[in-house]
Amino acid sequence: METKSLGAHEEARTVTPSFEAATYNKVGWRLIPFLLLCYVVAYLDRVNVGFAKLQMLQDLSLSETVYGLGAGIFFIGYFLFEVPSNVILHRVGARIWIARIMVTWGVISAAMMFVTSATSFYVVRFLLGVAEAGFFPGIILYLTYWYPAERRARMTALFMTAIALSGVIGGPFSGWIMHSFGGVGGLKDWQWLFILEGLPSIVMGIVTFFYLDDRIDHAKWLTREEKALLERNMVAENASKQDLLIGAVFADPRVWLMSLIYFCFVMGLYGVSFWLPTIIKATGVKDALQIGLLTAIPFGFGVVAMVLVSRSADHSRERRWHIAIPALLGAGGLVLSAVWGQNTVLAMAALTLATMGILTTLPLFWSLPTAFLAGTGAAAGIALINSLGNLAGFASPFVVGWLKDLTQSTNAGMYLLAASMVLGALLTLSVPTRLVNK
């Protein structure tokens, strides 16, 4: 390790607060904007089917239930391949594996343009989940290589603002494509949507291969002293964690509790992500571009909420209430969006509250499992929690779609998602304080 060869003057320098702050700022500017951009294009490819739905269902004669199942079946492929994908990433490095993930999902996302039936819709969505499996938990794991717990919630929040930013950017962009490209080259508007939003993932995958560094000691852009500081902090961080065997991860009740909490929050996330355009349309807005512009509002406020609340959590080193309170506010917003569903202004206010609350829970949640997992155990544990939690990505759109076909309204679905957020808040408060407030 390079820290052993440092002289006394260099050793003293690395522990000064200003040097440490400057080092972490340097790491943050190098990694977070790039990872955020990668996640924006990833998330956009995952949920752009919500915009394609506005016209695709009519063109292909698909029901709301078929849409919900197709949107959600992505997460079955995601679930099946996520743990092995994250273990591979831990062994071969993020640079190669994240690049592979991004290129393959970009190709498959663009292939959605060839969907002609319910069966082909299901197949391509399933394959998209297989291709993307491991990306998000891989990045969460990757951040544990660089940041100790007291800095990680804020960094994770900044990375996960990509979910909100994909709504801010992707909503208007998707609406513009749907509004402008229908009939060009003999293709439908939703076909152009999948083509134009799949290409950035392929490009970013290629860039990732040349840009990312697997670990601290591989980073040529860090000085010898900066590497030593970061390595020492990570050694101290991991000394108090458990590097569990993969089998032990599956048997750990804390991992299963975390999976259940995350399942509850992901139910709310994909209820909003996959159905927000439909809910806005039901308030009386018909033009795809206007719908796209309106979807940017809740996600824009979500970005601000994620950053501010995560910063407060890091500053106070308190996690549970910083997760539970936004979850309860998100639940309230979902209920109000149903109550005010016929009024565009009030419904948008409620959806904005719901989106802010739901999005805020997600980065802060990941401060819980990463507080007690390390090494291969972290790779497997993070992937297991994410894959089990993301089964809600299958359940949420399917159940909401089924309830919409049954009741001709999304209201029942919103009430169900609100109940899930409340349960997630209560389970979070059941986690022992000593485990997570670090």
Short mmCIF file of N, CA, C and O in Angstrom, two decimals, residues 140-185:
data_model
loop_
_atom_site.label_atom_id
_atom_site.label_comp_id
_atom_site.label_asym_id
_atom_site.label_seq_id
_atom_site.Cartn_x
_atom_site.Cartn_y
_atom_site.Cartn_z
N ILE A 140 -23.96 1.46 -6.61
CA ILE A 140 -24.03 1.59 -5.15
C ILE A 140 -22.81 0.91 -4.51
O ILE A 140 -22.17 1.45 -3.60
N LEU A 141 -22.48 -0.28 -5.00
CA LEU A 141 -21.28 -0.98 -4.52
C LEU A 141 -20.02 -0.18 -4.84
O LEU A 141 -19.12 -0.03 -4.00
N TYR A 142 -19.95 0.35 -6.04
CA TYR A 142 -18.78 1.12 -6.48
C TYR A 142 -18.53 2.33 -5.57
O TYR A 142 -17.39 2.64 -5.24
N LEU A 143 -19.60 2.98 -5.14
CA LEU A 143 -19.45 4.14 -4.25
C LEU A 143 -18.88 3.74 -2.90
O LEU A 143 -18.20 4.54 -2.24
N THR A 144 -19.13 2.49 -2.45
CA THR A 144 -18.56 2.03 -1.18
C THR A 144 -17.05 1.82 -1.29
O THR A 144 -16.38 1.70 -0.27
N TYR A 145 -16.51 1.76 -2.49
CA TYR A 145 -15.06 1.66 -2.67
C TYR A 145 -14.37 3.01 -2.45
O TYR A 145 -13.16 3.06 -2.25
N TRP A 146 -15.14 4.09 -2.52
CA TRP A 146 -14.57 5.44 -2.51
C TRP A 146 -14.97 6.27 -1.30
O TRP A 146 -14.20 7.13 -0.86
N TYR A 147 -16.18 6.06 -0.78
CA TYR A 147 -16.71 6.95 0.25
C TYR A 147 -17.05 6.21 1.54
O TYR A 147 -17.72 5.18 1.50
N PRO A 148 -16.63 6.74 2.71
CA PRO A 148 -17.08 6.19 3.99
C PRO A 148 -18.53 6.58 4.25
O PRO A 148 -19.10 7.43 3.56
N ALA A 149 -19.12 5.97 5.29
CA ALA A 149 -20.55 6.11 5.54
C ALA A 149 -20.97 7.57 5.73
O ALA A 149 -22.03 7.98 5.26
N GLU A 150 -20.14 8.37 6.43
CA GLU A 150 -20.57 9.73 6.74
C GLU A 150 -20.63 10.63 5.51
O GLU A 150 -21.19 11.72 5.57
N ARG A 151 -20.08 10.19 4.40
CA ARG A 151 -20.13 10.95 3.15
C ARG A 151 -21.01 10.31 2.09
O ARG A 151 -21.35 10.95 1.10
N ARG A 152 -21.39 9.06 2.31
CA ARG A 152 -21.98 8.30 1.21
C ARG A 152 -23.44 8.65 0.94
O ARG A 152 -23.89 8.57 -0.21
N ALA A 153 -24.21 9.01 1.96
CA ALA A 153 -25.63 9.32 1.70
C ALA A 153 -25.76 10.50 0.73
O ALA A 153 -26.58 10.47 -0.18
N ARG A 154 -24.94 11.52 0.94
CA ARG A 154 -25.01 12.69 0.06
C ARG A 154 -24.59 12.34 -1.36
O ARG A 154 -25.20 12.77 -2.34
N MET A 155 -23.52 11.53 -1.49
CA MET A 155 -23.06 11.14 -2.81
C MET A 155 -24.07 10.24 -3.51
O MET A 155 -24.32 10.36 -4.72
N THR A 156 -24.66 9.32 -2.74
CA THR A 156 -25.68 8.45 -3.32
C THR A 156 -26.88 9.27 -3.76
O THR A 156 -27.47 9.01 -4.82
N ALA A 157 -27.24 10.27 -2.97
CA ALA A 157 -28.37 11.14 -3.34
C ALA A 157 -28.08 11.89 -4.62
O ALA A 157 -28.94 12.00 -5.51
N LEU A 158 -26.86 12.43 -4.73
CA LEU A 158 -26.51 13.15 -5.95
C LEU A 158 -26.57 12.23 -7.16
O LEU A 158 -27.07 12.61 -8.22
N PHE A 159 -26.07 11.00 -7.00
CA PHE A 159 -26.14 10.01 -8.08
C PHE A 159 -27.59 9.70 -8.42
O PHE A 159 -27.97 9.66 -9.60
N MET A 160 -28.42 9.51 -7.40
CA MET A 160 -29.80 9.09 -7.65
C MET A 160 -30.72 10.23 -8.06
O MET A 160 -31.88 10.01 -8.41
N THR A 161 -30.22 11.47 -8.03
CA THR A 161 -31.02 12.55 -8.63
C THR A 161 -31.22 12.28 -10.12
O THR A 161 -32.08 12.90 -10.74
N ALA A 162 -30.46 11.30 -10.65
CA ALA A 162 -30.66 10.92 -12.04
C ALA A 162 -32.08 10.44 -12.30
O ALA A 162 -32.62 10.64 -13.39
N ILE A 163 -32.69 9.80 -11.29
CA ILE A 163 -34.08 9.36 -11.45
C ILE A 163 -34.97 10.57 -11.71
O ILE A 163 -35.80 10.58 -12.63
N ALA A 164 -34.78 11.60 -10.88
CA ALA A 164 -35.58 12.81 -11.06
C ALA A 164 -35.19 13.55 -12.33
O ALA A 164 -36.06 14.04 -13.07
N LEU A 165 -33.89 13.64 -12.58
CA LEU A 165 -33.44 14.37 -13.77
C LEU A 165 -33.90 13.69 -15.06
O LEU A 165 -34.16 14.35 -16.06
N SER A 166 -34.00 12.36 -15.02
CA SER A 166 -34.51 11.66 -16.21
C SER A 166 -35.95 12.07 -16.48
O SER A 166 -36.39 12.09 -17.63
N GLY A 167 -36.69 12.39 -15.39
CA GLY A 167 -38.04 12.91 -15.58
C GLY A 167 -38.05 14.34 -16.07
O GLY A 167 -38.84 14.71 -16.94
N VAL A 168 -37.14 15.15 -15.51
CA VAL A 168 -37.04 16.55 -15.93
C VAL A 168 -36.64 16.65 -17.40
O VAL A 168 -37.21 17.42 -18.18
N ILE A 169 -35.63 15.87 -17.78
CA ILE A 169 -35.12 15.91 -19.15
C ILE A 169 -35.95 15.01 -20.06
O ILE A 169 -36.34 15.40 -21.17
N GLY A 170 -36.20 13.80 -19.57
CA GLY A 170 -36.84 12.79 -20.42
C GLY A 170 -38.29 13.07 -20.73
O GLY A 170 -38.75 12.75 -21.84
N GLY A 171 -39.01 13.68 -19.78
CA GLY A 171 -40.41 13.96 -20.03
C GLY A 171 -40.61 14.88 -21.23
O GLY A 171 -41.27 14.51 -22.22
N PRO A 172 -40.04 16.08 -21.20
CA PRO A 172 -40.16 16.96 -22.36
C PRO A 172 -39.56 16.37 -23.63
O PRO A 172 -40.12 16.53 -24.73
N PHE A 173 -38.40 15.69 -23.50
CA PHE A 173 -37.76 15.09 -24.68
C PHE A 173 -38.64 14.01 -25.29
O PHE A 173 -38.85 13.96 -26.51
N SER A 174 -39.18 13.14 -24.42
CA SER A 174 -40.07 12.08 -24.92
C SER A 174 -41.32 12.66 -25.54
O SER A 174 -41.79 12.21 -26.60
N GLY A 175 -41.89 13.68 -24.87
CA GLY A 175 -43.07 14.33 -25.42
C GLY A 175 -42.81 14.97 -26.76
O GLY A 175 -43.64 14.90 -27.68
N TRP A 176 -41.63 15.59 -26.91
CA TRP A 176 -41.26 16.22 -28.17
C TRP A 176 -41.12 15.18 -29.28
O TRP A 176 -41.60 15.40 -30.41
N ILE A 177 -40.48 14.05 -28.97
CA ILE A 177 -40.34 12.98 -29.97
C ILE A 177 -41.71 12.47 -30.40
O ILE A 177 -42.00 12.34 -31.60
N MET A 178 -42.58 12.20 -29.42
CA MET A 178 -43.91 11.69 -29.73
C MET A 178 -44.72 12.72 -30.52
O MET A 178 -45.55 12.37 -31.36
N HIS A 179 -44.49 13.98 -30.23
CA HIS A 179 -45.23 15.06 -30.90
C HIS A 179 -44.74 15.30 -32.32
O HIS A 179 -45.53 15.66 -33.21
N SER A 180 -43.44 15.09 -32.57
CA SER A 180 -42.81 15.56 -33.81
C SER A 180 -42.45 14.48 -34.82
O SER A 180 -42.31 14.79 -36.01
N PHE A 181 -42.24 13.22 -34.39
CA PHE A 181 -41.63 12.25 -35.28
C PHE A 181 -42.60 11.22 -35.86
O PHE A 181 -42.19 10.38 -36.65
N GLY A 182 -43.86 11.25 -35.44
CA GLY A 182 -44.81 10.28 -35.96
C GLY A 182 -44.91 10.32 -37.47
O GLY A 182 -45.16 11.37 -38.05
N GLY A 183 -44.69 9.18 -38.14
CA GLY A 183 -44.79 9.09 -39.58
C GLY A 183 -43.50 9.34 -40.33
O GLY A 183 -43.40 9.01 -41.52
N VAL A 184 -42.48 9.88 -39.66
CA VAL A 184 -41.19 10.12 -40.32
C VAL A 184 -40.54 8.78 -40.67
O VAL A 184 -40.41 7.90 -39.81
N GLY A 185 -40.16 8.62 -41.93
CA GLY A 185 -39.53 7.37 -42.36
C GLY A 185 -40.46 6.17 -42.28
O GLY A 185 -40.00 5.02 -42.28
#
